[in-house]
Short mmCIF file of C-alpha atoms in Angstrom, two decimals:
data_model
loop_
_atom_site.label_atom_id
_atom_site.label_comp_id
_atom_site.label_asym_id
_atom_site.label_seq_id
_atom_site.Cartn_x
_atom_site.Cartn_y
_atom_site.Cartn_z
CA MET A 1 70.72 -74.93 -3.99
CA LYS A 2 69.59 -72.24 -1.16
CA ARG A 3 70.95 -69.45 -3.42
CA ILE A 4 69.09 -70.85 -6.23
CA LEU A 5 65.81 -71.15 -4.23
CA PHE A 6 66.28 -67.50 -3.18
CA LEU A 7 66.60 -66.09 -6.49
CA CYS A 8 63.64 -68.00 -7.90
CA LEU A 9 61.55 -66.72 -4.66
CA LEU A 10 62.88 -63.05 -5.41
CA CYS A 11 61.89 -63.43 -9.01
CA SER A 12 58.30 -64.56 -8.20
CA CYS A 13 57.96 -61.62 -5.80
CA LEU A 14 59.15 -59.01 -8.31
CA ALA A 15 56.68 -60.72 -10.87
CA VAL A 16 53.76 -60.24 -8.38
CA VAL A 17 54.90 -56.71 -7.47
CA ARG A 18 55.04 -55.93 -11.35
CA ALA A 19 51.56 -57.48 -11.81
CA GLN A 20 50.21 -55.09 -9.07
CA THR A 21 51.66 -51.91 -10.33
CA SER A 22 51.29 -52.47 -13.91
CA GLU A 23 47.35 -51.62 -13.76
CA PRO A 24 47.75 -48.19 -11.81
CA SER A 25 50.37 -47.54 -14.55
CA SER A 26 48.04 -48.29 -17.28
CA ILE A 27 45.24 -46.22 -15.59
CA GLN A 28 47.54 -43.21 -15.13
CA ARG A 29 48.41 -43.63 -18.91
CA ALA A 30 44.78 -43.51 -20.02
CA MET A 31 44.16 -40.52 -17.76
CA ASN A 32 47.03 -38.70 -19.51
CA ASN A 33 45.89 -39.41 -22.87
CA TYR A 34 42.34 -38.17 -21.73
CA ASP A 35 41.03 -41.57 -22.31
CA TYR A 36 38.69 -41.47 -19.23
CA GLU A 37 36.42 -44.55 -20.24
CA THR A 38 39.44 -46.96 -20.50
CA ALA A 39 40.65 -45.35 -17.12
CA LEU A 40 37.25 -46.21 -15.37
CA GLN A 41 37.17 -49.58 -16.89
CA LEU A 42 40.67 -50.37 -15.72
CA MET A 43 39.78 -49.20 -12.03
CA GLU A 44 36.96 -51.70 -11.77
CA GLU A 45 39.66 -54.36 -12.02
CA VAL A 46 41.77 -53.22 -9.13
CA PRO A 47 41.05 -52.75 -5.51
CA PRO A 48 40.08 -48.95 -4.67
CA THR A 49 42.61 -46.72 -2.95
CA VAL A 50 42.36 -43.02 -2.10
CA SER A 51 44.58 -42.29 -4.89
CA LEU A 52 42.34 -44.21 -7.38
CA LEU A 53 39.17 -42.67 -5.96
CA TYR A 54 40.69 -39.36 -6.85
CA LEU A 55 41.41 -40.37 -10.41
CA LYS A 56 37.65 -42.02 -10.67
CA GLY A 57 36.12 -38.76 -9.49
CA LYS A 58 38.14 -36.73 -11.91
CA ALA A 59 37.51 -39.03 -14.90
CA LEU A 60 33.83 -38.90 -14.26
CA LYS A 61 33.84 -35.20 -14.04
CA GLU A 62 35.83 -34.75 -17.26
CA LEU A 63 33.21 -36.83 -18.81
CA GLY A 64 30.50 -34.79 -17.51
CA ARG A 65 29.11 -37.19 -15.20
CA ASN A 66 29.27 -34.61 -12.36
CA ARG A 67 26.85 -36.42 -10.11
CA GLU A 68 28.67 -39.56 -10.14
CA ALA A 69 31.77 -37.68 -9.45
CA LEU A 70 30.22 -35.66 -6.55
CA GLU A 71 29.40 -39.03 -4.75
CA VAL A 72 33.09 -40.23 -5.06
CA PHE A 73 34.51 -36.92 -3.57
CA ARG A 74 31.80 -37.25 -0.94
CA GLN A 75 33.13 -40.59 0.07
CA LEU A 76 36.63 -38.98 0.26
CA ILE A 77 35.44 -36.14 2.52
CA MET A 78 33.62 -38.62 4.77
CA ALA A 79 36.78 -40.56 4.90
CA ASP A 80 38.88 -37.50 5.51
CA SER A 81 37.01 -34.36 6.72
CA LEU A 82 40.55 -32.33 6.36
CA ASN A 83 41.16 -33.08 2.85
CA LEU A 84 41.21 -29.77 1.03
CA ARG A 85 41.21 -31.31 -2.40
CA ALA A 86 38.08 -33.42 -1.78
CA TYR A 87 36.23 -30.28 -0.74
CA ILE A 88 37.40 -28.27 -4.00
CA GLU A 89 36.56 -31.17 -6.09
CA ALA A 90 33.22 -31.50 -4.78
CA GLY A 91 32.66 -27.71 -5.14
CA GLU A 92 33.78 -28.12 -8.82
CA CYS A 93 30.94 -30.64 -9.22
CA TYR A 94 28.31 -28.49 -7.47
CA LYS A 95 29.36 -25.54 -9.53
CA ALA A 96 29.11 -27.52 -13.16
CA GLN A 97 25.57 -28.54 -12.12
CA GLY A 98 24.70 -24.88 -11.29
CA LYS A 99 24.26 -25.51 -7.52
CA PHE A 100 26.06 -22.56 -6.40
CA LEU A 101 25.39 -22.58 -2.75
CA PRO A 102 26.62 -26.02 -1.86
CA ALA A 103 29.71 -25.09 -4.06
CA LEU A 104 30.17 -21.88 -2.05
CA GLN A 105 29.75 -23.88 1.24
CA CYS A 106 32.41 -26.50 -0.12
CA TYR A 107 35.05 -23.50 -0.73
CA GLU A 108 34.05 -22.08 2.82
CA HIS A 109 35.25 -25.26 4.18
CA VAL A 110 38.28 -25.11 2.32
CA LEU A 111 39.05 -21.41 3.63
CA GLN A 112 38.31 -22.48 7.23
CA LEU A 113 41.01 -25.03 6.92
CA LYS A 114 43.53 -22.83 5.14
CA PRO A 115 42.59 -19.22 4.99
CA GLY A 116 45.19 -18.27 2.62
CA HIS A 117 44.22 -20.62 -0.27
CA LYS A 118 43.76 -18.48 -3.27
CA TYR A 119 42.00 -20.66 -5.64
CA ALA A 120 39.41 -21.47 -2.97
CA ARG A 121 38.95 -17.65 -2.27
CA ILE A 122 38.59 -16.72 -6.05
CA GLN A 123 35.93 -19.54 -6.28
CA HIS A 124 34.11 -18.56 -3.13
CA ILE A 125 33.87 -14.99 -4.47
CA THR A 126 32.87 -16.33 -7.97
CA GLN A 127 30.04 -17.95 -6.07
CA LEU A 128 28.72 -15.11 -4.33
CA LEU A 129 28.59 -13.35 -7.76
CA ASN A 130 26.71 -16.43 -9.28
CA LEU A 131 24.31 -16.25 -6.25
CA GLN A 132 23.87 -12.21 -6.75
CA ARG A 133 25.34 -11.51 -3.40
CA TYR A 134 26.96 -8.70 -4.81
CA GLN A 135 27.73 -6.70 -1.71
CA GLU A 136 29.43 -9.61 -0.22
CA ALA A 137 31.39 -10.22 -3.33
CA PHE A 138 32.46 -6.56 -3.36
CA GLY A 139 33.86 -6.71 0.18
CA GLU A 140 35.87 -10.14 -0.28
CA SER A 141 36.99 -9.10 -3.77
CA SER A 142 38.17 -5.48 -2.38
CA GLN A 143 40.19 -7.29 0.23
CA LEU A 144 41.77 -9.58 -2.19
CA ALA A 145 42.66 -6.98 -4.58
CA GLU A 146 44.35 -5.06 -1.67
CA GLN A 147 46.70 -8.12 -1.11
CA ASP A 148 46.75 -9.16 -4.70
CA SER A 149 46.32 -6.81 -7.62
CA SER A 150 46.23 -9.59 -10.46
CA ALA A 151 43.80 -9.18 -13.24
CA VAL A 152 41.82 -11.89 -11.66
CA ALA A 153 41.10 -9.97 -8.65
CA LEU A 154 40.41 -6.79 -10.31
CA HIS A 155 37.79 -8.48 -12.58
CA LEU A 156 36.11 -10.12 -9.62
CA LYS A 157 35.76 -6.54 -8.01
CA ALA A 158 34.43 -5.06 -11.25
CA GLN A 159 31.82 -7.86 -11.76
CA SER A 160 30.82 -7.16 -8.15
CA LEU A 161 30.53 -3.34 -8.98
CA GLU A 162 28.27 -4.28 -12.15
CA GLY A 163 25.99 -6.06 -9.60
CA LEU A 164 25.80 -3.08 -7.40
CA TYR A 165 25.65 -0.08 -9.88
CA THR A 166 24.26 1.08 -12.93
CA ASP A 167 26.23 4.49 -13.22
CA PRO A 168 28.29 3.83 -16.18
CA ASN A 169 31.17 6.10 -14.94
CA ILE A 170 31.61 3.72 -12.00
CA LEU A 171 31.80 0.59 -14.03
CA ILE A 172 34.07 2.26 -16.60
CA GLY A 173 36.54 3.37 -13.95
CA ALA A 174 36.57 -0.35 -12.81
CA TYR A 175 37.64 -1.83 -16.03
CA GLN A 176 39.80 1.16 -16.86
CA GLU A 177 42.04 0.30 -14.05
CA ILE A 178 42.29 -3.22 -15.50
CA HIS A 179 43.01 -1.92 -18.83
CA ASP A 180 45.57 0.29 -17.57
CA ARG A 181 47.50 -2.31 -15.58
CA TYR A 182 46.90 -5.07 -17.88
CA PRO A 183 46.54 -3.66 -21.62
CA ASP A 184 46.79 -7.06 -23.12
CA ASP A 185 43.70 -8.37 -21.10
CA TYR A 186 41.13 -8.83 -23.84
CA VAL A 187 38.18 -9.11 -21.47
CA ALA A 188 38.83 -5.85 -19.91
CA ALA A 189 39.41 -4.15 -23.06
CA SER A 190 36.32 -5.68 -24.59
CA LYS A 191 34.10 -4.66 -21.36
CA LEU A 192 35.70 -1.22 -21.53
CA ALA A 193 34.92 -0.80 -25.15
CA SER A 194 31.34 -2.06 -24.83
CA LEU A 195 30.63 0.39 -22.17
CA TYR A 196 32.24 3.37 -23.85
CA ILE A 197 30.17 2.46 -27.13
CA ARG A 198 27.00 1.90 -24.94
CA ASN A 199 27.52 5.49 -23.55
CA ASN A 200 28.26 7.06 -27.02
CA TYR A 201 32.05 7.69 -26.33
CA TYR A 202 33.21 6.31 -29.39
CA ASP A 203 36.40 7.93 -29.47
CA TYR A 204 37.57 6.39 -26.14
CA ALA A 205 36.30 2.91 -27.65
CA ILE A 206 38.29 3.16 -30.49
CA GLN A 207 41.61 4.01 -28.26
CA VAL A 208 40.84 1.24 -25.91
CA CYS A 209 40.62 -1.30 -28.78
CA GLU A 210 43.72 0.31 -30.62
CA THR A 211 45.76 0.11 -27.37
CA TYR A 212 44.81 -3.66 -27.34
CA ARG A 213 45.84 -4.35 -30.86
CA LEU A 214 49.28 -3.14 -30.21
CA SER A 215 49.83 -6.48 -28.71
CA ASP A 216 47.34 -8.76 -30.52
CA THR A 217 45.44 -8.03 -33.81
CA THR A 218 43.51 -11.25 -34.13
CA ASN A 219 41.13 -11.08 -31.14
CA LEU A 220 37.77 -11.33 -32.56
CA SER A 221 35.92 -9.74 -29.78
CA VAL A 222 38.09 -6.60 -29.73
CA ASN A 223 38.00 -6.29 -33.58
CA ARG A 224 34.42 -6.51 -33.70
CA LEU A 225 34.09 -3.63 -31.10
CA ALA A 226 36.61 -1.79 -33.04
CA ALA A 227 34.94 -1.67 -36.19
CA GLN A 228 31.42 -1.10 -34.49
CA ALA A 229 32.98 2.11 -32.83
CA TYR A 230 34.55 3.30 -36.11
CA CYS A 231 30.99 3.08 -37.96
CA LEU A 232 28.99 4.62 -35.01
CA ASN A 233 31.89 7.20 -35.19
CA GLN A 234 31.15 7.70 -38.85
CA ASN A 235 34.51 6.67 -39.75
CA TYR A 236 33.06 4.61 -42.35
CA ASP A 237 36.09 3.91 -44.54
CA THR A 238 38.13 2.41 -41.46
CA ALA A 239 35.11 0.71 -40.41
CA ILE A 240 34.67 -1.02 -43.92
CA THR A 241 38.29 -2.05 -43.85
CA ARG A 242 37.98 -3.82 -40.49
CA TYR A 243 34.61 -5.40 -41.37
CA ARG A 244 36.19 -6.63 -44.77
CA THR A 245 38.80 -8.64 -42.57
CA LEU A 246 36.20 -9.89 -40.23
CA LEU A 247 33.79 -11.32 -42.91
CA ALA A 248 36.71 -12.60 -44.88
CA GLN A 249 37.28 -14.69 -41.86
CA GLY A 250 33.74 -16.20 -41.89
CA ASP A 251 32.47 -13.77 -38.93
CA THR A 252 29.18 -13.15 -40.28
CA THR A 253 27.49 -12.41 -36.81
CA PHE A 254 24.50 -9.96 -36.93
CA TYR A 255 26.18 -7.09 -35.72
CA ASN A 256 29.11 -7.52 -38.27
CA CYS A 257 26.82 -7.71 -41.04
CA TYR A 258 24.55 -4.98 -39.55
CA TYR A 259 27.01 -2.22 -39.03
CA ALA A 260 28.95 -3.16 -42.05
CA GLY A 261 25.76 -2.72 -44.06
CA ILE A 262 25.53 0.70 -42.54
CA SER A 263 28.89 1.58 -43.30
CA TYR A 264 28.33 0.98 -46.96
CA TYR A 265 25.28 2.47 -47.26
CA ALA A 266 26.80 5.83 -45.74
CA LYS A 267 29.31 5.66 -48.53
CA ASP A 268 26.62 5.06 -51.15
CA LEU A 269 27.49 1.50 -51.76
CA TYR A 270 23.89 0.32 -51.97
CA PHE A 271 24.53 -3.14 -53.62
CA GLU A 272 26.94 -4.08 -50.93
CA ALA A 273 24.96 -2.66 -48.30
CA HIS A 274 21.98 -4.50 -49.41
CA GLY A 275 23.64 -7.98 -49.37
CA LEU A 276 24.95 -7.52 -45.96
CA LEU A 277 21.70 -6.16 -44.31
CA GLU A 278 19.83 -8.91 -45.81
CA ALA A 279 22.46 -11.38 -44.16
CA ALA A 280 21.78 -9.51 -40.88
CA ARG A 281 17.95 -9.62 -41.34
CA LYS A 282 18.15 -13.57 -41.03
CA TYR A 283 19.10 -13.05 -37.43
CA ALA A 284 16.80 -10.23 -36.55
CA PRO A 285 13.73 -10.12 -38.98
CA GLU A 286 11.89 -7.79 -36.65
CA HIS A 287 14.83 -5.19 -35.93
CA VAL A 288 13.28 -1.98 -36.90
CA ASP A 289 16.50 -0.07 -37.36
CA LEU A 290 17.76 -2.93 -39.65
CA LEU A 291 14.45 -2.62 -41.54
CA TYR A 292 14.83 1.13 -41.96
CA TYR A 293 18.21 0.88 -43.50
CA LEU A 294 17.04 -2.18 -45.70
CA GLY A 295 14.11 -0.28 -46.82
CA ARG A 296 16.35 2.82 -47.69
CA THR A 297 19.05 0.70 -49.37
CA CYS A 298 16.33 -1.18 -51.37
CA SER A 299 14.87 2.02 -52.65
CA LYS A 300 18.47 2.94 -54.22
CA THR A 301 18.69 -0.20 -56.15
CA SER A 302 16.32 -2.53 -58.04
CA TRP A 303 14.53 -3.96 -55.11
CA LYS A 304 12.08 -0.89 -54.69
CA GLU A 305 9.03 -2.47 -54.14
CA LYS A 306 10.66 -4.59 -51.57
CA GLY A 307 11.93 -1.40 -49.80
CA ILE A 308 8.56 -0.27 -49.15
CA ASP A 309 7.66 -3.48 -47.77
CA TYR A 310 10.44 -3.07 -45.40
CA MET A 311 9.70 0.25 -44.22
CA GLN A 312 6.09 -0.60 -43.69
CA ASP A 313 7.24 -3.25 -41.57
CA ALA A 314 9.32 -0.96 -39.67
CA ILE A 315 6.55 1.37 -39.17
CA ARG A 316 4.27 -1.55 -38.00
CA LEU A 317 6.85 -2.70 -35.37
CA SER A 318 7.57 0.82 -34.11
CA PHE A 319 4.08 1.00 -32.59
CA PRO A 320 2.52 -1.04 -29.88
CA THR A 321 -0.67 -2.93 -30.63
CA ASP A 322 -4.08 -1.63 -29.60
CA SER A 323 -4.25 -4.39 -27.15
CA LEU A 324 -0.93 -4.12 -25.64
CA VAL A 325 -1.56 -0.24 -24.99
CA ALA A 326 -5.21 -1.16 -23.61
CA ARG A 327 -3.56 -3.61 -21.02
CA LEU A 328 -1.06 -0.82 -19.99
CA TYR A 329 -3.67 1.82 -19.50
CA ALA A 330 -5.94 -0.62 -17.51
CA GLY A 331 -2.90 -1.37 -15.23
CA LEU A 332 -2.30 2.49 -14.85
CA ALA A 333 -5.80 3.30 -13.89
CA ASP A 334 -5.76 0.83 -11.20
CA CYS A 335 -2.45 2.09 -9.98
CA TYR A 336 -4.14 5.86 -9.84
CA LYS A 337 -6.98 4.08 -7.90
CA GLU A 338 -4.86 2.57 -5.23
CA ALA A 339 -2.80 5.70 -5.14
CA GLY A 340 -5.88 7.88 -4.41
CA GLU A 341 -5.66 9.87 -7.66
CA PRO A 342 -9.08 9.83 -9.02
CA GLN A 343 -8.86 12.53 -11.56
CA LYS A 344 -5.79 10.97 -13.05
CA GLN A 345 -7.78 7.61 -12.93
CA ILE A 346 -10.54 9.08 -15.08
CA GLU A 347 -8.05 10.58 -17.69
CA THR A 348 -6.45 7.18 -17.80
CA LEU A 349 -9.82 5.35 -18.25
CA MET A 350 -10.81 7.84 -21.13
CA LYS A 351 -7.54 6.94 -22.69
CA LEU A 352 -8.17 3.23 -22.45
CA TYR A 353 -11.60 3.56 -24.09
CA LYS A 354 -9.60 4.89 -27.13
CA TYR A 355 -7.89 1.61 -27.22
CA SER A 356 -10.94 -0.59 -26.24
CA PRO A 357 -13.84 1.38 -27.73
CA GLN A 358 -16.03 -1.57 -27.55
CA LYS A 359 -15.61 -1.61 -23.73
CA HIS A 360 -18.46 1.12 -22.94
CA SER A 361 -18.42 0.26 -19.21
CA LEU A 362 -15.63 2.65 -18.87
CA LEU A 363 -17.73 5.49 -19.41
CA TYR A 364 -19.81 4.15 -16.15
CA ARG A 365 -16.59 3.76 -14.33
CA ALA A 366 -15.71 7.22 -15.19
CA ALA A 367 -19.03 8.57 -13.91
CA TYR A 368 -18.70 6.28 -10.78
CA VAL A 369 -15.13 7.98 -9.93
CA SER A 370 -16.43 11.46 -10.77
CA TYR A 371 -19.43 11.31 -8.28
CA PHE A 372 -18.08 9.49 -5.39
CA ARG A 373 -14.30 10.44 -5.48
CA LEU A 374 -14.64 14.05 -6.88
CA ARG A 375 -18.16 15.10 -6.31
CA ASP A 376 -18.14 16.35 -10.01
CA PHE A 377 -21.94 16.18 -10.69
CA GLU A 378 -21.31 17.76 -14.25
CA ALA A 379 -18.75 15.25 -15.31
CA THR A 380 -20.92 12.55 -13.92
CA GLU A 381 -24.01 13.56 -15.76
CA LYS A 382 -21.48 13.90 -19.04
CA TYR A 383 -20.15 10.37 -18.46
CA LEU A 384 -23.52 8.86 -17.99
CA LYS A 385 -25.17 10.48 -21.21
CA ALA A 386 -22.16 9.18 -23.20
CA TYR A 387 -22.63 5.86 -21.69
CA ILE A 388 -26.45 5.39 -22.18
CA LYS A 389 -25.94 6.64 -25.94
CA THR A 390 -24.10 3.26 -26.45
CA ARG A 391 -26.96 1.15 -25.29
CA PRO A 392 -28.06 -1.37 -28.07
CA GLU A 393 -31.37 -0.97 -29.76
CA GLY A 394 -34.05 -3.21 -28.06
CA SER A 395 -32.29 -3.85 -24.91
CA ARG A 396 -34.09 -1.29 -22.77
CA ASN A 397 -37.26 -3.59 -22.45
CA LEU A 398 -35.47 -6.78 -21.36
CA PRO A 399 -36.43 -7.59 -17.87
CA GLN A 400 -34.01 -7.10 -14.96
CA GLU A 401 -31.78 -10.05 -14.04
CA VAL A 402 -31.83 -10.80 -10.56
CA ALA A 403 -30.11 -13.76 -8.53
CA GLU A 404 -32.10 -16.34 -6.43
CA ASP A 405 -31.55 -14.18 -3.35
CA GLY A 406 -32.92 -11.23 -4.81
CA THR A 407 -29.77 -9.39 -5.52
CA VAL A 408 -29.31 -7.54 -8.86
CA ILE A 409 -27.03 -9.17 -11.20
CA ILE A 410 -24.22 -6.86 -12.28
CA ASN A 411 -24.16 -7.40 -16.19
CA GLU A 412 -24.26 -4.76 -18.94
CA ASN A 413 -28.12 -4.71 -19.45
CA ASN A 414 -28.56 -4.00 -15.71
CA ARG A 415 -25.61 -1.23 -16.04
CA TYR A 416 -27.62 0.45 -18.49
CA ASN A 417 -30.76 0.43 -16.54
CA ALA A 418 -28.98 1.75 -13.41
CA ALA A 419 -27.38 4.47 -15.40
CA GLU A 420 -30.68 5.56 -16.64
CA ARG A 421 -32.11 5.68 -13.27
CA TRP A 422 -29.04 7.46 -12.14
CA LEU A 423 -29.15 10.05 -14.72
CA GLU A 424 -32.79 10.93 -14.12
CA ASP A 425 -32.17 11.15 -10.51
CA LEU A 426 -29.59 13.53 -10.90
CA GLN A 427 -31.35 15.59 -13.48
CA LYS A 428 -34.40 16.04 -11.05
CA ARG A 429 -31.93 17.34 -8.20
CA LYS A 430 -30.50 19.75 -10.64
CA LYS A 431 -33.37 22.14 -10.22
CA VAL A 432 -32.02 22.82 -6.63
CA GLU A 433 -28.43 23.80 -6.95
CA ASP A 434 -27.99 23.26 -3.07
CA PHE A 435 -27.98 19.88 -3.47
CA PHE A 436 -25.05 19.85 -5.84
CA LYS A 437 -22.92 21.43 -3.30
CA GLY A 438 -22.54 18.52 -1.01
CA LYS A 439 -25.78 18.93 0.89
CA THR A 440 -27.73 16.06 -0.75
CA LYS A 441 -28.99 13.23 1.68
CA ASP A 442 -27.50 9.82 2.14
CA GLY A 443 -28.19 7.73 -0.71
CA VAL A 444 -29.48 10.45 -2.95
CA GLY A 445 -28.19 10.27 -6.57
CA THR A 446 -26.51 6.91 -5.84
CA PRO A 447 -26.49 4.31 -8.51
CA LEU A 448 -27.97 0.97 -8.36
CA VAL A 449 -25.12 -0.89 -9.75
CA ALA A 450 -21.54 -0.43 -9.12
CA PRO A 451 -19.09 -0.30 -12.02
#
């Protein structure tokens, strides 16, 4: 009888244990199947444990609910401040939210607890790059590369150099090292080929791409760059062959259509070029070089009138608007003023006047600078005469506008009045040449209105 009771009790215990362990097993199964929503629902039905909190945080993170996941990992850190995994997961959540500084601090905590933690070290350098702290990133990535010459370490070093230097030879050297050690690294091959193309080293770009293609002929990035390099190197037959393959795969990006169109144009295949260049124009309707080639292509086909339109658009886009040029010259004139270069300031004011011909007060400003900065009385007189000629008819008899406190209001009409009196004063004193050699008394020839 006792034996039967013992067996019954044992079976009951096993049933309880089985019931207690069935839910975590279901949770793990849901996690393994990437069914994170089901896993989260199941977690609500069982008491929380440290392992379940990790799973909950991971499920939330995988669903993009990074803020909620971060709160879970913060709880774990508060419960155990020496837990490396909690700091790393928190850093991942911060990183996913674009909060690179707190992410950096999380990885720093990990490195303080375990200095040799490679993943944390890599992420630490990555956050330094995200924060544009390139000098620190270069120092740490250089140390890492000395201990570990993996492609990852070398890439971090190369990215640091990209932030520090613009010299293409430095950057080419960094990525060439990765390409030489790891010729099957498509990122290094793409970076290196892009640098070579950007600096007109098309033969080297082709060599890099073809070296990579010895192990992989399917990489889109490398194949695009190879085709572009062949086109720019005027090897149009090979470029067309490569572009045909890319376009057949549905890779109709702007540069593929653009350079493929140029390649066909160079081979006098104008109808093929026209279709590709029109496709490229959908991405960049105001690309000047594209419009040029499209205009030339249309002129060789039945779209001749359209070709004229495209070429006129290219010409229009090649020259900045008068308002933009005027703004730039106005800024340049102020810079010359601040730099104490009055002659260049006047020259710039006159260039500005060409693009803002309605702004006659620029002539008055030029006279002001000529008189007070250069003591050039002839130039002052010249600019004043030119300014007075622009005065509208009928404005000379208007009364001078004065503020309540008696001060003269600076407006266009009063400026014309001041210019006329100033010019008259200068002309009277022109009879005595000594006065024009710096011997005038204080206030003589001084305008009544500042520019």
